[in-house]
XYZ file of C-alpha atoms in Angstrom:
632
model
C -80.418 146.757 -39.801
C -81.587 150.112 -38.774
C -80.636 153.756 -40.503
C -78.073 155.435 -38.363
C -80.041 158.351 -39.371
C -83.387 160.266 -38.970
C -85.150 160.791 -42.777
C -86.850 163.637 -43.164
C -89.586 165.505 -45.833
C -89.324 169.218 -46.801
C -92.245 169.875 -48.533
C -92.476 171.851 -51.662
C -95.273 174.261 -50.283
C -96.005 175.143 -46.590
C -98.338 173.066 -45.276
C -101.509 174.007 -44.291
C -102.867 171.228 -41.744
C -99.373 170.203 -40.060
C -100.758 167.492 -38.399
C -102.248 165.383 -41.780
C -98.529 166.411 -42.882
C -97.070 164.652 -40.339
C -99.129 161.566 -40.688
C -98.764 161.412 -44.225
C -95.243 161.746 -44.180
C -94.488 158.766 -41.308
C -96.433 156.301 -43.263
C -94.462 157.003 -46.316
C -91.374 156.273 -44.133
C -90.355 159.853 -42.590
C -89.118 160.410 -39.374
C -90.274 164.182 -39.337
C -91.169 167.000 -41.769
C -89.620 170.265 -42.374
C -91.742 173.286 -42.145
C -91.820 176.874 -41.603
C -92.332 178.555 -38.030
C -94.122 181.510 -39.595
C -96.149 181.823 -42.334
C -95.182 184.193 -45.308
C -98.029 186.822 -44.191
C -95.815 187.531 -41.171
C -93.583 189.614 -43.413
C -96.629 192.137 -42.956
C -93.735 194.720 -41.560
C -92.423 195.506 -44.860
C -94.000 196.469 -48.060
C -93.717 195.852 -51.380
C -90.608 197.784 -51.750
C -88.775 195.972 -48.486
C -89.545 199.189 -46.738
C -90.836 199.755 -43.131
C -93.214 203.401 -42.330
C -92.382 205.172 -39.469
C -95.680 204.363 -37.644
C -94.448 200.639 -38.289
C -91.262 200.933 -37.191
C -92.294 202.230 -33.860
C -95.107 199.092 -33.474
C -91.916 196.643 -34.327
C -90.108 198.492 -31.190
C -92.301 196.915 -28.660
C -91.971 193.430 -30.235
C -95.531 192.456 -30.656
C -96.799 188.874 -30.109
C -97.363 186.295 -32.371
C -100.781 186.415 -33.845
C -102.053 182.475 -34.337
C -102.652 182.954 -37.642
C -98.958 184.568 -38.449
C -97.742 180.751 -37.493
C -97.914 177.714 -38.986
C -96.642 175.717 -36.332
C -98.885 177.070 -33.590
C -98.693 174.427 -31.265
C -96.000 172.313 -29.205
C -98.543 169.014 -30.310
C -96.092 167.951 -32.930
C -92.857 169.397 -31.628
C -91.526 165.446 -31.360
C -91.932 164.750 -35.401
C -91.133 168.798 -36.450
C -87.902 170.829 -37.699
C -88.106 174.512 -38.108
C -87.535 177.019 -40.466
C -86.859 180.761 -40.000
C -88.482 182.897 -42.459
C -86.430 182.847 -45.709
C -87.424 186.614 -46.334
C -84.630 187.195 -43.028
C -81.782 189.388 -44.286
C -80.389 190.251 -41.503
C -76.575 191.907 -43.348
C -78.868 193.935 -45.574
C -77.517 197.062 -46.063
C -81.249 198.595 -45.492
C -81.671 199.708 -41.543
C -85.432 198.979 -41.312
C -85.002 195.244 -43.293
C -81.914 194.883 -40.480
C -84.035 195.964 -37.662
C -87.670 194.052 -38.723
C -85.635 190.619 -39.606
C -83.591 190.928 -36.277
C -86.630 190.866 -34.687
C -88.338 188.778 -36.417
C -86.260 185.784 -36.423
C -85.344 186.402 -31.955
C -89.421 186.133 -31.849
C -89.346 182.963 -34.495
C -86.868 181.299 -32.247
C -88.185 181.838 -28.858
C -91.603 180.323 -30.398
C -89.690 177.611 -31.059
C -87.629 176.981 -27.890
C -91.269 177.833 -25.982
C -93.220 174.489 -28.237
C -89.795 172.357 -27.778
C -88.807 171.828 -31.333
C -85.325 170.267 -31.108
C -83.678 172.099 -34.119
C -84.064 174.888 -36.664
C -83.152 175.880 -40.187
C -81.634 179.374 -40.898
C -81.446 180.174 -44.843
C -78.521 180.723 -47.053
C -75.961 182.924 -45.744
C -75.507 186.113 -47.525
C -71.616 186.917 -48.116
C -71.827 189.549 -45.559
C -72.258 187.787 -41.975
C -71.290 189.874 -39.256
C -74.799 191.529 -38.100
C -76.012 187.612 -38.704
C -73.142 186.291 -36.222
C -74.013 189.163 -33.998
C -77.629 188.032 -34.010
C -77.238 184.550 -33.998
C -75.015 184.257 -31.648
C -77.313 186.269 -29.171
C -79.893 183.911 -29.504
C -78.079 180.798 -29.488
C -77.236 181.028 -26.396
C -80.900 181.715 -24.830
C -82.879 178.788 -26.566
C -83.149 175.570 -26.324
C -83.021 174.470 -30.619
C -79.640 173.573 -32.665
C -79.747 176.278 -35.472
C -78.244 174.844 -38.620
C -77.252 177.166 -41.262
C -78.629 175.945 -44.328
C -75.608 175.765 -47.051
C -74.903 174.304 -50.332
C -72.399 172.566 -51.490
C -71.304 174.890 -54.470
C -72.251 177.848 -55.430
C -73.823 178.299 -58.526
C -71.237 178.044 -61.705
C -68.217 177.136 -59.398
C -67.795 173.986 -59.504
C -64.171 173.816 -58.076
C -64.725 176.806 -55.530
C -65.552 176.474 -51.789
C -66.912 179.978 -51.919
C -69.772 178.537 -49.568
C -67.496 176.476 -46.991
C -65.794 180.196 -46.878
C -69.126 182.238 -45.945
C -69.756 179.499 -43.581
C -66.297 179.414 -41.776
C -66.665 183.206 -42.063
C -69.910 183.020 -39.854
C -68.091 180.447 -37.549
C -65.545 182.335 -37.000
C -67.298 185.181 -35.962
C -69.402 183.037 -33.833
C -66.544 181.404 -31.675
C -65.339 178.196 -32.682
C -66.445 176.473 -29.807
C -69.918 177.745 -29.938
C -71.732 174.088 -30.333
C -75.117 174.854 -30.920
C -74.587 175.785 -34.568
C -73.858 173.803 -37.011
C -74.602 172.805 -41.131
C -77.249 171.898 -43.221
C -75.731 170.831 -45.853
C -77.369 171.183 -49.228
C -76.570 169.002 -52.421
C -76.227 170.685 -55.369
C -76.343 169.133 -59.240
C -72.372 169.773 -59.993
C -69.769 168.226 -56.996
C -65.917 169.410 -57.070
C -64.152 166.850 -59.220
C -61.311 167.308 -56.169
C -62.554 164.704 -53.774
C -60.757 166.772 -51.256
C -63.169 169.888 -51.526
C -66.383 167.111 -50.510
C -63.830 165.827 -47.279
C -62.988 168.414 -46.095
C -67.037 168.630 -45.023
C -66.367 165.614 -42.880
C -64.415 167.900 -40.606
C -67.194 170.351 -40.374
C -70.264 169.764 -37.418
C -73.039 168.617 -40.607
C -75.973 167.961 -38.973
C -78.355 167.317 -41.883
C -78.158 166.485 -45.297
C -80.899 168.349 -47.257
C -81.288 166.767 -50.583
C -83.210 169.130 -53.158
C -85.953 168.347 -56.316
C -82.908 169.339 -58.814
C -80.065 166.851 -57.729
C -82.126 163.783 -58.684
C -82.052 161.914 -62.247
C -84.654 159.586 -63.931
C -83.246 155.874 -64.120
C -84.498 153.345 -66.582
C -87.692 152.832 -64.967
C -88.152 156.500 -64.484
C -87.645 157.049 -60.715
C -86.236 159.349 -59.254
C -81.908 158.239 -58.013
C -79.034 160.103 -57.393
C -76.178 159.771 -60.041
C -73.327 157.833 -58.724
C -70.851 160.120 -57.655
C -73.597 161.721 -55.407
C -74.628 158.290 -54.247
C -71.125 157.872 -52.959
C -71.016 161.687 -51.193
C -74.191 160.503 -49.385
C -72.994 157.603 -48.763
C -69.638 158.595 -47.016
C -71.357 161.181 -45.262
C -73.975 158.405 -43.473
C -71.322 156.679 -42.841
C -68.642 159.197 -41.292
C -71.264 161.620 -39.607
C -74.817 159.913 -39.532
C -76.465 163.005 -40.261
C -80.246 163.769 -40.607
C -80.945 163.100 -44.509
C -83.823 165.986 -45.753
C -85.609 165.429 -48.916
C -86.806 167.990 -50.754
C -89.293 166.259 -53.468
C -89.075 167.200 -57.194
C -92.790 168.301 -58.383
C -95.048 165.377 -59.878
C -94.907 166.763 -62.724
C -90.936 165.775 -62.861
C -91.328 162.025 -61.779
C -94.724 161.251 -62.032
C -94.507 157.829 -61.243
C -92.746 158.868 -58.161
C -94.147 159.209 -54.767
C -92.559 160.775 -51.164
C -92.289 157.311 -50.202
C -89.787 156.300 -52.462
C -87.550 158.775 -51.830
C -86.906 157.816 -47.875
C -86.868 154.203 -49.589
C -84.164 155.170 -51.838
C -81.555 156.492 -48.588
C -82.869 153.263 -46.861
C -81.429 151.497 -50.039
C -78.144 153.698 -49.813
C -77.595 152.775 -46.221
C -78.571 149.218 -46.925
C -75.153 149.091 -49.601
C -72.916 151.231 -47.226
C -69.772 149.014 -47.016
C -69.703 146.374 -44.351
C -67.279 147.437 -41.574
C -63.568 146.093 -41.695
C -62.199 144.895 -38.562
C -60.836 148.140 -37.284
C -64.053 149.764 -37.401
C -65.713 146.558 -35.486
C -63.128 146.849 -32.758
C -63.376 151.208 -32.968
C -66.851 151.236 -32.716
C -67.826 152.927 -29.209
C -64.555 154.876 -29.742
C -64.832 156.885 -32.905
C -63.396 160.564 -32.353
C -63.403 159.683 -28.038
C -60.073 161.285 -26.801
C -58.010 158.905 -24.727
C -55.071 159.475 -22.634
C -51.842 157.609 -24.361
C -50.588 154.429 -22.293
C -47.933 154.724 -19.833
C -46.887 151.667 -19.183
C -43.433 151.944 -17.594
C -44.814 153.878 -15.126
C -47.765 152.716 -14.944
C -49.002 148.552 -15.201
C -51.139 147.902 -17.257
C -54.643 146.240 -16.216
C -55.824 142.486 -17.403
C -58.281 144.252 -19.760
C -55.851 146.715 -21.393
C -54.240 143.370 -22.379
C -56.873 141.287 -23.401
C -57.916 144.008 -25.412
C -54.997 144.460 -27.141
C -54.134 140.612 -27.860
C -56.966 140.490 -29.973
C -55.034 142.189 -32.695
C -54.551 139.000 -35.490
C -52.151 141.005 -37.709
C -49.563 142.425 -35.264
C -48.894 138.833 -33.614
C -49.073 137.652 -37.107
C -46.617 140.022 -38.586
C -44.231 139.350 -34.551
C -44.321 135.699 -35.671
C -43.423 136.102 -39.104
C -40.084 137.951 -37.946
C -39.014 136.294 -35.966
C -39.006 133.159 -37.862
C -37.222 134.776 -40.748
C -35.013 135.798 -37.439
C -34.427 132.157 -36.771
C -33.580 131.134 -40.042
C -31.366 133.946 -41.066
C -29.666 133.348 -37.464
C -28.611 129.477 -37.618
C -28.538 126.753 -40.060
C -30.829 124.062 -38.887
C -29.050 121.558 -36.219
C -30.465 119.435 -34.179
C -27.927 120.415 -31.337
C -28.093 124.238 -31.606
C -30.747 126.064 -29.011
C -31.321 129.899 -29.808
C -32.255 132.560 -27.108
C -34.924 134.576 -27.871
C -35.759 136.987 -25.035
C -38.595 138.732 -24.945
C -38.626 142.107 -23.288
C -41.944 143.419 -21.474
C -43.765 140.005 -22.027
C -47.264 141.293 -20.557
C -49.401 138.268 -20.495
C -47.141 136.083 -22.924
C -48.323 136.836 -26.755
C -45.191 137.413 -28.085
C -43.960 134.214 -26.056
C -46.452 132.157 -28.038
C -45.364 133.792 -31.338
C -41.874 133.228 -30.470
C -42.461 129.068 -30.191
C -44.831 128.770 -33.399
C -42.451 130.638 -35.160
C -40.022 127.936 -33.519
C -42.171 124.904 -34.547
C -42.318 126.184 -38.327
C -38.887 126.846 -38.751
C -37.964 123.316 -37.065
C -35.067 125.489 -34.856
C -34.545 124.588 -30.782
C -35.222 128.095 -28.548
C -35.264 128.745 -25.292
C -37.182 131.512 -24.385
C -36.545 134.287 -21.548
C -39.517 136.244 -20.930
C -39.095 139.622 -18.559
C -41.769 141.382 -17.098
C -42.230 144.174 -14.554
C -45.574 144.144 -13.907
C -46.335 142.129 -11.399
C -49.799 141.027 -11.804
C -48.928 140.182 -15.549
C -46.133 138.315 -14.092
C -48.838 135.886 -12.229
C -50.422 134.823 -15.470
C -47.083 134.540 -16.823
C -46.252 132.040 -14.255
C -49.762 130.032 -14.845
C -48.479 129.826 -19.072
C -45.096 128.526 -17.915
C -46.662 126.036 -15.324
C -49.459 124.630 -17.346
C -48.219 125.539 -20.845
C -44.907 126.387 -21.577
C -42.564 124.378 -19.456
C -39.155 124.550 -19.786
C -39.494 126.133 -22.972
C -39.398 129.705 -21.008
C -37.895 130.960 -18.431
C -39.786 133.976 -16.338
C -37.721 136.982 -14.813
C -39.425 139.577 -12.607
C -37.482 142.557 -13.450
C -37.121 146.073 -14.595
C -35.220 145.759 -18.127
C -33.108 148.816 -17.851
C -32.258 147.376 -14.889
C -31.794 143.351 -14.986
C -28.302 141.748 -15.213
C -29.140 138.741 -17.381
C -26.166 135.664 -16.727
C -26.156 134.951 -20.538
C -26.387 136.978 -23.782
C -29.666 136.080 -26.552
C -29.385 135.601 -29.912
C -32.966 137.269 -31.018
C -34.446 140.673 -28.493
C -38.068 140.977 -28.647
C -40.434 143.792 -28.099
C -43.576 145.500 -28.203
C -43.577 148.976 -26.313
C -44.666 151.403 -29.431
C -47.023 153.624 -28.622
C -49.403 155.490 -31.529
C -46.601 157.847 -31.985
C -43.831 155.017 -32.207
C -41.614 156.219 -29.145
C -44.462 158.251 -27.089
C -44.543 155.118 -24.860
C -40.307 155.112 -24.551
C -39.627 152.259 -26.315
C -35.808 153.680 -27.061
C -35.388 154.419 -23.216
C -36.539 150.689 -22.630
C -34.778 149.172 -25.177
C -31.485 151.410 -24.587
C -31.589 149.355 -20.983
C -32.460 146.062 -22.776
C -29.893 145.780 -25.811
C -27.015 144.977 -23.021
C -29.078 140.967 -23.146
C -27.974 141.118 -27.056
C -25.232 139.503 -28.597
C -22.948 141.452 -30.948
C -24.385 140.091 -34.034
C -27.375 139.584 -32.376
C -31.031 140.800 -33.915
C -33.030 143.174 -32.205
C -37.076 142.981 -33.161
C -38.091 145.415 -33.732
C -35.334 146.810 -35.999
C -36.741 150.390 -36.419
C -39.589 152.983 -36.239
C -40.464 156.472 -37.646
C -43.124 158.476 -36.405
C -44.850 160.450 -39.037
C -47.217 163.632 -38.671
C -50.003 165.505 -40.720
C -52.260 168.765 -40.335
C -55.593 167.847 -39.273
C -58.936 169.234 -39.730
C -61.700 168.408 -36.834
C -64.029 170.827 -35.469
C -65.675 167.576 -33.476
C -61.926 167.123 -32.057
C -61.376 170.688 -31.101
C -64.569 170.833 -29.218
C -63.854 168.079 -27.427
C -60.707 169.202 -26.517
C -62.221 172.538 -25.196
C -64.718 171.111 -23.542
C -61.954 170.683 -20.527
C -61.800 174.597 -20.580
C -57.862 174.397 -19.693
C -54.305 175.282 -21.592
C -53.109 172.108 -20.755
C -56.029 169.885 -22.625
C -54.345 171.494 -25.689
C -50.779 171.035 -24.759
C -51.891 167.129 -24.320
C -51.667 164.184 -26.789
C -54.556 162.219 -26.708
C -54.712 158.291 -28.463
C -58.001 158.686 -30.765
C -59.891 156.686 -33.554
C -60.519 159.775 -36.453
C -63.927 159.495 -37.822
C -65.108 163.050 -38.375
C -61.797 164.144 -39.622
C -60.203 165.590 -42.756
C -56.470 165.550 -43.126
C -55.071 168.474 -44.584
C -52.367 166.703 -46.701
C -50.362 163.369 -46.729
C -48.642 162.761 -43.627
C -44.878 163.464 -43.734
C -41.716 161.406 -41.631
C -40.233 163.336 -38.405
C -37.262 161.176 -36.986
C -36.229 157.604 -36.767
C -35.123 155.276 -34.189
C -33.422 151.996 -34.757
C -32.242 149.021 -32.619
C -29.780 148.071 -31.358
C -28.149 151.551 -30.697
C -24.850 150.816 -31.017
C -23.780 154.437 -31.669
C -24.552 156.391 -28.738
C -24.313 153.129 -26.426
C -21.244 151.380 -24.907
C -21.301 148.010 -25.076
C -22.329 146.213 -22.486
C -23.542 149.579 -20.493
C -26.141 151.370 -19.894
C -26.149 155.359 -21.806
C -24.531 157.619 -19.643
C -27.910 160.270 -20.584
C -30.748 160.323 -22.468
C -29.618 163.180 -24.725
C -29.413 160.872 -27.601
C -32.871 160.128 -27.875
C -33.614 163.882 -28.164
C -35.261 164.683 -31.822
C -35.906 167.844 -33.702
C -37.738 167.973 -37.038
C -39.805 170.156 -39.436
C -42.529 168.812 -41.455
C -43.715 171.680 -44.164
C -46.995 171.241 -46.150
C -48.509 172.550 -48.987
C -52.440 173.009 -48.519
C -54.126 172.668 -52.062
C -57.889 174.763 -50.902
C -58.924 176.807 -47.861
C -59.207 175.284 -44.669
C -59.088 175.418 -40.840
C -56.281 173.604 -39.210
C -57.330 171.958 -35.898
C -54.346 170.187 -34.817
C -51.648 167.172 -35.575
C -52.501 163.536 -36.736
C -49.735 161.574 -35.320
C -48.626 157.853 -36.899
C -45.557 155.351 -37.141
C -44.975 152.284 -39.227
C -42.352 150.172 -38.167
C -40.055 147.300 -39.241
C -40.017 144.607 -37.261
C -37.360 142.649 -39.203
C -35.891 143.467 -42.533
C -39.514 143.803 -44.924
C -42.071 142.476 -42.381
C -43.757 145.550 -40.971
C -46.312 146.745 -38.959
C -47.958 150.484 -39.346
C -50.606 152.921 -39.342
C -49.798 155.238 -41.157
C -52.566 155.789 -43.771
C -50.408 155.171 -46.657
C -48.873 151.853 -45.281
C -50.958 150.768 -42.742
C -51.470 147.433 -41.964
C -54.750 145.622 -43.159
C -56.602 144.703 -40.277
C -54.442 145.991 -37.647
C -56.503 147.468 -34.778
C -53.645 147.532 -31.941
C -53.279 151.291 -31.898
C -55.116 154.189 -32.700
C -53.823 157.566 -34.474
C -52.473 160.266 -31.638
C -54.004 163.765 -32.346
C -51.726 166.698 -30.849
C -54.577 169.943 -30.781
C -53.455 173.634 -31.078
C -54.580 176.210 -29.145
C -56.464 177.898 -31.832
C -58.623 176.703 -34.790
C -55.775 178.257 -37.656
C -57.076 179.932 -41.111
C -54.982 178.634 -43.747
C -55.414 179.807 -47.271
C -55.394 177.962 -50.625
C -51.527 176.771 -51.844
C -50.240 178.041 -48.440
C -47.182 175.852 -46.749
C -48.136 174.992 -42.819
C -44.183 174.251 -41.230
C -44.820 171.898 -38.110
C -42.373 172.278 -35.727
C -42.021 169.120 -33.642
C -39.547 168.150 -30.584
C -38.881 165.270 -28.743
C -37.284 166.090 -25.496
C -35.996 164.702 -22.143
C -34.341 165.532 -18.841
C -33.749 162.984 -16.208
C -37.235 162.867 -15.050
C -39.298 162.527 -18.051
C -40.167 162.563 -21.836
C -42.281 165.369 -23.707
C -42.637 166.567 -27.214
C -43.400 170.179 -27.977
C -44.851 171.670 -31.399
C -45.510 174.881 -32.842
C -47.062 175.825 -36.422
C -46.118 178.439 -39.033
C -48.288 179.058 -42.235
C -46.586 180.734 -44.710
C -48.779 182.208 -48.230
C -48.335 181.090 -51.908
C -45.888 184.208 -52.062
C -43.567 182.672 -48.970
C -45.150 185.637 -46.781
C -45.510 184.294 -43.187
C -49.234 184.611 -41.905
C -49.382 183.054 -38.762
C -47.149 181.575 -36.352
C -48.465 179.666 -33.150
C -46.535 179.811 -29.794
C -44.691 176.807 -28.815
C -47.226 174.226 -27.012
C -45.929 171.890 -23.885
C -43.410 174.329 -23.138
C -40.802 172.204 -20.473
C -43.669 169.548 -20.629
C -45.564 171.548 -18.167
C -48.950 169.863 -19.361
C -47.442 166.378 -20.748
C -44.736 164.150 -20.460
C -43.805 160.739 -20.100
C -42.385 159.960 -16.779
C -38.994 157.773 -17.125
């Protein structure tokens, strides 16, 4: 099994023959070295008191050219195997005019040199807590070479263990830069103390970490006296392969440290790590491909669904597991056994027949007669429906090519089955459907499913937003989209909107269809308390569901069902990237509504301080459904 990820070696000096560096370093098992663009003599603008003369001042006006002996990577030969470094002497928010002015230059004539010899990415140093002159400058040059530029920054700073002071000066700097401005992202440095709040380390998974630099310090002595990480770092690293496959950089500790240690063993040791990441579950088998890809939610009553889409879906073992198990509690709660006694079970959108099949093993376990009606609109489904019946099924089922909102049926069922939830629970209309359908019921008949709740949470994503403004439009952030979170952090434990149960006997005459759809409006608030600083991207949207009294079927993350790969998480985005503030409340705003046309849902956010102050209040997204909506 291959790394996911590129290992690299930062070496403790700069190197003076790069290309015995490199060689060295890929026989001890590194994918590419670390090393400074320009050597430390090309500071030779200041002196020793960070000053710059007049005369030299004037020289640094006219930029002049690299002399070969001012670099140490002089040549695109090894560009393939190299990362960069800017000069760490760069300070380009110090308050001095002529340190501003020579690092400015310096580091636009660093990065040029290293766009001209085709190095694919560069290192910037550790942000100072002023930033704005280094956005300004940055941001100027990202946009003219070819490089990534990672900002190089640790993961606490020194003495605060339970502070994000760093993630701030960092979201500081990306904030000033433009949130959608790709070509800068993190290099992440481990330091010797992590946050004992796991949610301080997640909260990284949201952020664009491209490598993992891994300094002398954070390493321990085991038994044997090399060089490992201490457990709770092994499992950072390890999460962090495994969510973001970042470059890992190791910065060796000194001989002297470890002697029996050599740069070999450390890429060994992250081989090792990846070697005991955890073996994917099922979900992540069937995800894989589709981690963090936005997809357009189904619409399948206006749309039919293709042979794939179903054969895709029927692969799910738990959700036709959990079907079956209902309905043969259904069936035994619904008669005593008799050898006389047939129940109707109809099953409503049948697709290619799964829930049939459920339907008669659950029959053959709980020894009960059925007779099966299976309707479906779709009319190629309907065709492999027909070859089940004919060289399968029999008798046992009978086949209806209809509309349910629209059928008549001749005779009423004892037992309504369904599966039209989308990720959000209703977002694919099951209540419109099954509003049509619960006419087939009997009055004490049982509907399966029996109810749903769709649940929400603040989300953190810059790999979502960017993805969503890559389609450089208002409505790609007024859209849902169906997607499988990976680089994600969620802001706080999702929280229930609304409800809908079946049958609807309330708001629906018998034996009619509802005179509206203004009953299966919804309106709900969700509020939030944030426990550390963050940046809210947009909405994580989930349902669980109960199919029949306590079999369920859900993914939400605090219920969801082991194994259960049917439906990914839906992600509603927000316009803009929102700045929320330690032990601040975020109020979601959420609407589900419908004219005769259509369904839509509209949200809006409000962030409110630890004082109850509001901060920030979006404007209302989907207005009317002008970007989204379900047609009915």
């Amino acid at each position: 099994m291959s790394i996911p990820c590129s290992i690299g070696l930062l070496p403790n000096k700069p190197p003076t023959d790069v290309g015995s560096l490199i060689e060295k370093a890929d026989l001890d098992g590194h994918d590419f070295v670390v090393v400074p663009i320009a050597n430390p003599s090309f500071r030779r603008v200041l002196n020793e008191n960070n000053e710059m003369s007049p005369e030299e001042h004037a020289v640094w006006k006219d930029r002049p050219v690299f002399d070969r002996k001012d670099l140490i990577l002089n040549s695109a030969e090894w560009s393939g195997k190299v990362l960069g470094l800017f000069s760490d002497w760069i300070q380009l928010d110090s308050p001095n005019h002529n340190i501003r002015t020579c690092s400015e230059l310096a580091l636009k004539q660093e990065a040029e040199w290293a766009s001209h010899i085709n190095l694919t990415g560069i290192i910037f140093p550790v942000l100072d807590k002023q930033v704005h002159n280094t956005a300004r400058v940055i941001n100027s040059i990202s946009t003219t070479i070819s490089p990534q530029i990672c900002i190089r920054v640790p993961l606490l700073q020194k003495g605060a263990v339970e502070d994000n002071m760093t993630w701030k000066t960092w979201n500081r700097l990306r904030t000033l830069l433009g949130h959608s401005n790709t070509k800068v992202g993190v290099a992440l440095e481990l330091t010797s103390e992590l946050p004992s709040d796991e949610r301080l380390l997640d909260m990284w998974l949201a952020e664009p970490v491209r490598t993992l630099i891994i300094p002398a310090h954070v390493f321990v002595s085991n038994a044997k006296g090399h060089p490992v990480l201490t457990k709770p770092h092994q499992n950072f690293v390890k999460k962090l392969i495994h969510k973001l496959e970042p470059d890992i950089i190791i910065h060796p500790p000194s001989v002297e440290l470890y002697p029996s240690a050599t740069d070999a063993s450390f890429s060994q040791y992250i081989q090792y790590l990846y070697r005991h990441l955890p073996e994917p579950d099922e979900i992540e088998k069937f995800a894989s491909g589709y981690f963090d890809s936005l997809q357009m939610p189904l619409q399948p009553l206006a749309d039919n669904l293709e042979n794939q889409t179903y054969e895709i879906f029927e692969k799910d073992p738990i959700k036709y597991q959990q079907y079956e198990r209902a309905v043969y509690q259904a069936l035994l709660d619904r008669v005593e056994y008799q050898s006389d006694v047939v129940t109707t079970i109809m099953v409503v959108g049948a697709g290619r027949g799964p829930l049939v099949n459920c339907c008669l093993r659950a029959a053959e376990h709980s020894l009960r007669k059925v007779h099966i009606i299976a309707l479906e609109k779709n009319p190629n489904a309907y065709v492999t429906l027909q070859n089940a019946k004919a060289n399968v099924w029999g008798d046992k089922v009978t086949l209806v090519f209809a509309d349910m909102r629209k059928w008549k049926p001749k005779e009423k069922c004892d037992i309504l089955v369904s599966e039209l939830l989308g990720s959000f629970g209703d977002n694919e209309l099951s209540p419109e459907c099954l509003d049509g359908a619960q006419k087939f019921l009997k009055d004490d008949g049982i509907s399966i499913p029996t109810s749903y709740t769709a649940s929400i949470a603040p989300l953190a994503s810059s790999r979502l937003y960017n993805n969503v403004n890559a389609y450089k439009s208002l409505s790609s952030f007024e859209t849902p989209y169906v997607v499988m979170f990976r680089q994600v952090c969620s802001l706080a434990d999702p929280e229930d909107l609304w409800t809908f149960e079946h049958p609807n006997k309330k708001d629906i005459p018998t034996d009619e269809n509802p005179v509206n759809n203004l009953h299966n409006e919804r309106y709900s608030r969700a509020d939030f308390i944030i426990q550390h600083d963050m940046i809210m991207h947009g909405i994580a949207g989930y349902f669980d569901c109960s199919l029949y009294k306590d079999i369920t079927i859900s993914i939400n993350p605090e219920t969801h069902s082991p194994g259960m790969f049917s439906w990914f998480p839906i992600f509603f985005p927000v316009h803009q990237p929102i700045q929320i503030t330690k032990e601040s409340m975020v109020s979601i705003h959420f609407w589900r509504l419908t004219d005769q046309q259509k369904v839509w849902y509209e949200w809006s956010v409000a962030v409110n301080n630890k004082e109850g102050e509001e901060t920030y209040v979006s404007s209302l997204h989907n207005p009317g459904g002008r970007s989204y909506y379900v047609g009915l």
